[in-house]
Amino acid sequence: MSDTTTTPRSGGPRIEILLIAAVCIIVLAGIWYVLTQRQQTLRSSPAGLDGLHVWLASNDVTAYNFSGGWPIDQTTVDLLVLPVYDTSLDETRTSPATKEELLLQPDEYDLGTEAILTKAQRVPTLLVLPKWRSGMRLTGLAHPFILIGKDGIAKTLGDVTGGSTPEIVFGKTPFTEFRYRSTEGEELRASLYAAQMFRNESCTPIIGTSDAMILGECPLPSGLEPDDDGSRTSMLVLSDPDLLNNHGLRLGDNARIARDFLSSRTDEGNIVIDYSRTSWLRDPFEEPERERTWADLQRFFGPPFLILWLGGGLLLALFLWRAALRYGPVLRDRAEPGASKALAIEARARLMRLSGQDGALVREYAAARISAVASALFGPAHAGHYAQEDEFLKFADRQHPAEAARLRSVLDGIQKLPVRTHAVEAIHLIDEFEQVLEQITHDA
């Protein structure tokens, strides 16, 4: 038996659990950041469309961002807003090597022609062309020097539209205004800095003129494989993203025009701002009929199986309840460093007590108490020497002669106890032994 105790610790999770949880969170956050870093950066930048999403939602227009990862029912999509940040479709973006190349790079997010055309065939699509190089996103400043240029925009537009070759036209004044009549007949004006317009004889202008439009309806390339019987043959094209992006919504009546035009294209469906690289659209009428459905699994939770599940649940609850009553929760101090030695001592003492060896138990207790007092008085370096009974008695004779004789008498009485002694006698000796040790410890 020993007075060995474990050091109490403050409540809360152990440090190892916190470290493991922190590492897991960091790894998951790192994976998520790597996968969505460029997309998240673009969405919140001046060239992104997060502001459009917030603006539409605040005006009771159902809209949400979509990054891919799960199928969406195409019958619920009234308009797919598809921003493009790539002037070389189907080509992998080359990472810039210098700061200057980073500021002037025209491509920021790779997209494929096939994915764009597949989406445009299946749902009404508004294609938002790129305009600014990376410098606009990084610095937050717009300047004609960081415009992408006519050739790259014209190539991107030509890859996804049919008819004649498109031509990109830039505004001749810093700010260009475009008239727009709302669905309620109100005259609004779109204001664009360094306006980027296009000309295409096959496109019908919606905002602008046939020679310089920023929004038009253009045909899809001919020769596309029909997606289904209801394949679409045209899509909307916005040549200047500043009409919808975070930078341009603050200019003129751009925000009101965006809300009016986009809401006019919806009925009871949604506006989806799609940043995904592949098509996640699903046609519920084209899906193959499966031999097994969720209804087959649900049958196992109905009668008569429901009674079995309830019975099993009640049995598990009863089992856990009885286990909690019998054993209780895991004691935190039993899992501390050094607790194994204390547990071993407690187990040995319990076994000796249960087997009736009270005399032997008292002798071990006396030896352990002398060792503990020696450690407290002389420190760990000399505790081993003075923990021996003879040496401790010599120390008591020198320093505490008044208590030494009493201590020797008590120890003799403990040593003479039979193995199976009466508990009252053992407790009496232990009480007297503790009184003597208390006098010696406090030098009374």
XYZ file of C-alpha atoms in Angstrom:
444
model
C 0.000 0.000 0.000
C 1.358 3.435 -0.846
C 0.488 7.099 -0.743
C 1.565 7.431 -4.366
C -0.864 9.762 -6.090
C -1.181 11.042 -9.605
C -0.849 14.695 -10.436
C -4.302 16.171 -11.046
C -4.847 17.774 -14.438
C -7.273 20.383 -15.513
C -10.428 19.267 -17.290
C -10.642 19.143 -21.061
C -9.308 16.964 -23.860
C -5.808 15.544 -23.600
C -3.041 17.299 -25.515
C -2.510 14.280 -27.798
C -6.149 14.355 -28.912
C -5.966 18.095 -29.557
C -2.803 17.691 -31.640
C -4.294 14.869 -33.723
C -7.492 16.870 -34.290
C -5.469 19.939 -35.247
C -3.390 17.950 -37.757
C -6.535 16.444 -39.327
C -8.165 19.865 -39.620
C -5.026 21.347 -41.178
C -4.771 18.499 -43.710
C -8.448 18.770 -44.706
C -8.228 22.549 -44.937
C -5.086 22.241 -47.057
C -6.727 19.809 -49.471
C -9.816 22.011 -49.757
C -7.672 25.115 -50.267
C -5.546 23.503 -52.975
C -8.600 22.241 -54.860
C -10.554 25.499 -54.709
C -7.830 28.120 -54.287
C -8.001 29.671 -57.736
C -11.774 29.441 -57.953
C -12.324 31.011 -54.530
C -9.821 33.771 -55.328
C -11.533 34.599 -58.610
C -15.036 34.596 -57.127
C -14.177 37.156 -54.447
C -11.889 39.301 -56.621
C -13.059 42.431 -58.515
C -13.467 40.209 -61.592
C -15.591 37.619 -59.730
C -19.353 37.228 -59.472
C -19.886 36.773 -55.738
C -21.399 40.237 -55.606
C -23.938 39.277 -58.275
C -25.020 36.278 -56.203
C -25.513 38.437 -53.100
C -27.311 41.144 -55.093
C -29.768 38.724 -56.685
C -30.448 36.897 -53.414
C -31.151 40.197 -51.646
C -33.744 41.022 -54.325
C -35.669 37.751 -54.009
C -34.139 36.199 -57.122
C -33.191 32.577 -56.541
C -29.507 32.201 -57.380
C -26.614 30.135 -56.092
C -22.987 29.382 -56.876
C -22.082 25.929 -58.126
C -18.572 24.461 -58.109
C -19.394 20.922 -59.202
C -19.233 17.687 -57.252
C -22.838 16.505 -57.491
C -25.477 16.282 -60.246
C -28.095 19.027 -60.546
C -31.484 18.612 -62.166
C -31.344 20.607 -65.394
C -35.109 21.124 -65.356
C -34.682 23.347 -62.286
C -32.180 25.650 -64.023
C -33.705 28.623 -65.811
C -30.391 30.302 -66.617
C -26.809 29.096 -66.284
C -24.338 31.970 -65.856
C -20.989 30.642 -67.059
C -18.009 32.955 -66.385
C -14.910 32.277 -68.497
C -11.387 33.168 -67.387
C -9.601 31.385 -70.226
C -8.605 32.595 -73.694
C -7.080 29.271 -74.759
C -9.830 26.723 -74.303
C -8.741 23.070 -74.161
C -5.150 24.139 -73.376
C -3.536 23.845 -69.965
C -2.646 27.143 -68.378
C 1.082 27.798 -68.011
C 2.124 29.033 -64.601
C 3.908 32.405 -64.746
C 7.620 32.407 -63.928
C 8.024 36.071 -62.995
C 5.968 38.753 -61.289
C 5.509 40.563 -64.580
C 4.204 37.415 -66.266
C 1.813 36.911 -63.365
C 0.391 40.417 -63.726
C -0.032 40.042 -67.499
C -1.286 36.449 -67.736
C -4.613 36.298 -69.636
C -5.696 32.826 -68.482
C -6.560 32.132 -64.848
C -8.940 29.160 -64.807
C -8.865 26.362 -67.386
C -12.100 25.443 -69.154
C -12.880 23.132 -72.032
C -14.937 23.834 -75.140
C -16.822 20.562 -74.845
C -18.014 21.325 -71.307
C -19.240 24.794 -72.325
C -21.111 23.555 -75.389
C -22.637 20.614 -73.493
C -24.062 22.967 -70.883
C -25.263 25.440 -73.527
C -27.096 22.656 -75.353
C -28.942 21.448 -72.289
C -29.993 24.649 -70.461
C -30.260 28.374 -71.282
C -26.740 29.690 -70.844
C -25.217 33.145 -70.447
C -21.541 33.004 -71.373
C -19.494 35.755 -69.704
C -16.285 36.377 -71.638
C -12.996 37.383 -69.981
C -11.709 40.950 -70.194
C -8.940 41.653 -67.697
C -5.564 40.085 -67.091
C -4.492 38.862 -63.639
C -3.144 42.305 -62.784
C -6.677 43.617 -62.310
C -7.456 40.900 -59.751
C -4.145 41.276 -57.926
C -4.004 45.068 -57.763
C -7.716 45.906 -57.772
C -7.042 48.525 -60.457
C -8.478 48.616 -63.988
C -6.378 50.089 -66.788
C -6.403 49.610 -70.578
C -2.856 48.255 -70.295
C -4.114 45.085 -68.594
C -6.936 44.337 -71.058
C -6.533 40.865 -72.502
C -6.651 41.957 -76.130
C -8.834 41.401 -79.163
C -7.264 38.234 -80.563
C -7.619 36.108 -77.429
C -11.231 37.144 -76.794
C -12.206 36.685 -80.455
C -10.681 33.195 -80.489
C -12.542 32.162 -77.327
C -15.829 33.519 -78.661
C -15.311 31.880 -82.052
C -14.664 28.477 -80.463
C -18.057 28.372 -78.760
C -20.304 30.147 -81.292
C -21.240 29.490 -84.860
C -21.761 31.767 -87.853
C -19.283 34.350 -89.056
C -16.006 35.094 -87.325
C -16.585 37.455 -84.380
C -14.729 40.716 -84.042
C -13.911 42.445 -80.758
C -14.419 46.208 -80.529
C -13.167 48.465 -77.724
C -14.812 51.706 -76.619
C -13.276 54.956 -77.856
C -13.943 56.812 -74.596
C -13.007 55.873 -71.007
C -16.651 55.254 -70.088
C -19.248 54.020 -72.548
C -22.976 54.054 -71.835
C -25.534 51.619 -73.257
C -29.277 52.065 -73.181
C -31.481 49.350 -71.761
C -35.250 49.276 -71.348
C -36.394 47.276 -68.344
C -39.333 44.904 -68.340
C -41.366 47.670 -66.682
C -40.488 50.144 -69.442
C -37.936 52.123 -67.432
C -34.962 53.562 -69.304
C -31.688 52.442 -67.713
C -28.090 53.067 -68.718
C -25.236 50.617 -68.375
C -21.890 52.301 -67.738
C -18.709 50.407 -68.579
C -15.065 51.425 -68.278
C -12.963 50.538 -71.364
C -16.015 48.814 -72.806
C -15.370 45.510 -74.580
C -17.920 44.935 -77.361
C -18.177 42.485 -80.225
C -19.532 42.306 -83.730
C -20.986 39.158 -85.246
C -23.517 39.042 -88.052
C -24.985 35.807 -86.683
C -25.726 37.273 -83.229
C -28.791 39.269 -82.267
C -27.977 42.284 -80.063
C -29.798 42.687 -76.749
C -27.684 45.495 -75.288
C -25.822 47.545 -77.858
C -26.018 47.573 -81.650
C -25.206 45.007 -84.296
C -21.826 46.725 -84.844
C -20.974 47.030 -81.161
C -22.935 44.913 -78.715
C -22.052 43.803 -75.184
C -24.913 41.316 -74.832
C -26.331 39.251 -77.640
C -27.849 35.909 -78.523
C -25.513 33.817 -80.671
C -25.951 30.434 -82.372
C -24.042 27.384 -81.255
C -21.594 25.812 -83.718
C -23.183 23.654 -86.365
C -22.432 19.951 -86.457
C -22.789 19.366 -82.732
C -24.074 15.956 -81.759
C -27.642 16.364 -80.486
C -27.758 15.979 -76.727
C -31.440 15.063 -76.739
C -34.613 15.937 -78.622
C -34.763 19.308 -76.849
C -31.198 20.447 -77.563
C -30.767 24.196 -77.683
C -29.192 25.897 -80.681
C -28.176 29.267 -79.205
C -26.864 30.935 -76.080
C -26.450 34.399 -74.630
C -23.012 36.014 -74.787
C -21.857 38.901 -72.591
C -18.638 40.331 -73.976
C -17.970 42.754 -71.099
C -18.050 41.054 -67.681
C -18.012 44.442 -65.919
C -21.784 44.536 -66.322
C -22.101 41.700 -63.758
C -18.848 41.378 -61.817
C -17.907 42.785 -58.420
C -16.110 45.728 -60.013
C -18.812 46.803 -62.455
C -22.008 46.343 -60.451
C -21.329 49.659 -58.691
C -21.242 51.674 -61.930
C -24.267 53.396 -63.459
C -27.419 51.279 -63.513
C -25.470 48.053 -63.997
C -26.831 46.392 -60.864
C -30.450 47.228 -61.736
C -29.939 46.051 -65.328
C -28.403 42.779 -64.139
C -31.286 42.145 -61.741
C -33.954 43.020 -64.327
C -32.466 41.052 -67.200
C -31.560 37.922 -65.228
C -34.869 37.809 -63.365
C -36.728 38.158 -66.688
C -35.070 34.935 -67.811
C -36.344 32.912 -64.866
C -39.756 31.426 -64.249
C -39.855 29.164 -61.225
C -36.330 27.838 -61.560
C -32.939 29.039 -60.440
C -30.070 31.135 -61.708
C -26.915 29.067 -61.335
C -23.488 30.746 -61.428
C -21.472 27.777 -62.618
C -17.712 27.582 -61.943
C -17.370 23.843 -62.601
C -15.044 22.517 -65.288
C -17.353 19.687 -66.400
C -21.054 19.280 -66.955
C -22.974 18.116 -63.881
C -26.407 18.605 -65.437
C -28.759 15.658 -65.192
C -31.935 15.099 -67.185
C -34.433 13.275 -64.953
C -36.407 12.072 -67.979
C -33.333 10.557 -69.624
C -32.058 8.697 -66.569
C -32.178 4.888 -66.964
C -34.744 3.125 -64.810
C -32.937 1.195 -62.124
C -33.875 -2.313 -61.038
C -33.406 -1.390 -57.387
C -34.466 1.847 -55.731
C -34.413 3.329 -52.245
C -37.926 1.974 -51.758
C -36.457 -1.547 -51.688
C -34.234 -0.596 -48.760
C -37.031 1.227 -46.955
C -39.055 -1.986 -46.815
C -36.586 -3.326 -44.220
C -37.609 -0.505 -41.878
C -41.337 -1.121 -42.149
C -43.558 -3.706 -40.432
C -42.776 -6.357 -39.296
C -39.068 -5.418 -39.369
C -39.809 -2.176 -37.544
C -40.627 -4.137 -34.362
C -37.285 -5.934 -34.584
C -35.398 -2.648 -35.029
C -37.191 -1.094 -32.055
C -36.494 -4.149 -29.923
C -32.828 -4.075 -30.880
C -32.647 -0.374 -30.062
C -34.215 -0.889 -26.651
C -31.855 -3.805 -25.940
C -28.840 -1.669 -26.857
C -30.086 1.201 -24.670
C -30.588 -1.211 -21.751
C -27.110 -2.669 -22.260
C -25.470 0.770 -22.254
C -27.490 1.889 -19.245
C -26.529 -1.165 -17.167
C -22.884 -0.815 -18.219
C -22.888 2.832 -17.136
C -24.387 1.940 -13.760
C -21.970 -0.923 -13.153
C -18.702 0.571 -14.326
C -19.408 4.276 -14.765
C -17.495 6.594 -17.057
C -13.741 6.294 -17.609
C -11.948 8.133 -14.800
C -9.511 10.663 -16.208
C -6.988 10.281 -13.372
C -6.732 6.557 -14.130
C -5.353 7.342 -17.574
C -2.602 9.780 -16.455
C 1.150 9.066 -16.719
C 2.229 6.979 -13.718
C -1.260 5.729 -13.056
C -0.277 2.137 -13.850
C 1.926 1.912 -10.737
C -0.799 3.385 -8.554
C -3.352 0.981 -10.007
C -1.050 -1.979 -9.372
C -0.588 -0.946 -5.747
C -4.307 -0.450 -5.258
C -5.042 -3.838 -6.797
C -2.463 -5.574 -4.574
C -3.874 -3.877 -1.461
C -7.425 -4.831 -2.413
C -6.436 -8.461 -2.948
C -4.669 -8.597 0.408
C -7.666 -6.999 2.118
C -10.117 -9.398 0.490
C -7.959 -12.412 1.413
C -7.848 -11.344 5.071
C -4.079 -10.611 5.201
C -4.476 -7.432 7.211
C -1.203 -7.915 9.089
C 0.871 -8.123 5.916
C -1.066 -5.204 4.487
C -0.240 -3.001 7.513
C 3.473 -3.895 7.255
C 3.587 -2.904 3.586
C 1.727 0.252 4.407
C 4.243 1.197 7.097
C 7.178 0.626 4.737
C 5.529 2.738 2.035
C 4.795 5.583 4.482
C 8.380 5.637 5.767
C 9.613 5.797 2.157
C 7.234 8.680 1.383
C 8.267 10.653 4.509
C 11.965 10.077 3.719
C 11.432 11.358 0.202
C 9.684 14.474 1.548
C 12.376 15.171 4.190
C 15.594 14.336 2.322
C 14.665 14.610 -1.334
C 14.872 11.998 -4.090
C 18.688 11.796 -3.930
C 18.803 10.470 -0.329
C 15.340 8.989 -0.062
C 16.511 5.487 -0.938
C 18.984 5.418 1.960
C 16.647 6.768 4.635
C 13.655 4.783 3.361
C 15.110 1.719 5.103
C 13.547 1.209 8.506
C 16.844 1.005 10.439
C 18.274 4.167 8.893
C 15.057 6.057 9.461
C 15.071 5.012 13.137
C 18.696 6.202 13.471
C 17.646 9.546 12.028
C 14.760 9.704 14.514
C 17.125 8.908 17.422
C 19.385 11.817 16.440
C 16.823 14.463 15.541
C 13.684 13.425 17.451
C 14.677 11.350 20.475
C 11.352 12.017 22.166
C 9.463 10.368 19.291
C 12.031 7.705 18.361
C 11.151 5.338 21.194
C 7.449 5.592 20.430
C 8.091 5.030 16.698
C 10.239 1.952 17.424
C 7.518 0.562 19.693
C 4.819 1.053 17.056
C 6.969 -0.553 14.332
C 7.702 -3.520 16.593
C 3.990 -3.934 17.180
C 3.319 -3.827 13.422
C 6.021 -6.397 12.713
C 4.577 -8.763 15.348
C 1.068 -8.641 13.900
C -0.059 -12.020 12.596
C -0.959 -12.299 8.913
C -4.639 -12.647 9.729
C -5.254 -10.083 12.399
C -8.352 -8.229 13.540
C -9.070 -5.021 11.638
C -9.612 -2.995 14.838
C -6.125 -3.777 16.129
C -4.553 -2.980 12.748
C -6.339 0.373 12.509
C -5.268 1.269 16.059
C -1.584 0.705 15.197
C -1.899 2.643 11.951
C -3.428 5.631 13.741
C -0.604 5.689 16.320
C 1.988 5.233 13.533
C 0.588 8.196 11.599
C 0.627 10.385 14.720
C 4.338 9.686 15.268
C 5.184 10.383 11.611
C 3.206 13.618 11.788
C 5.271 14.754 14.816
C 8.527 13.893 13.069
C 7.543 15.552 9.794
C 6.582 18.829 11.400
C 9.429 18.734 13.952
C 6.997 19.136 16.844
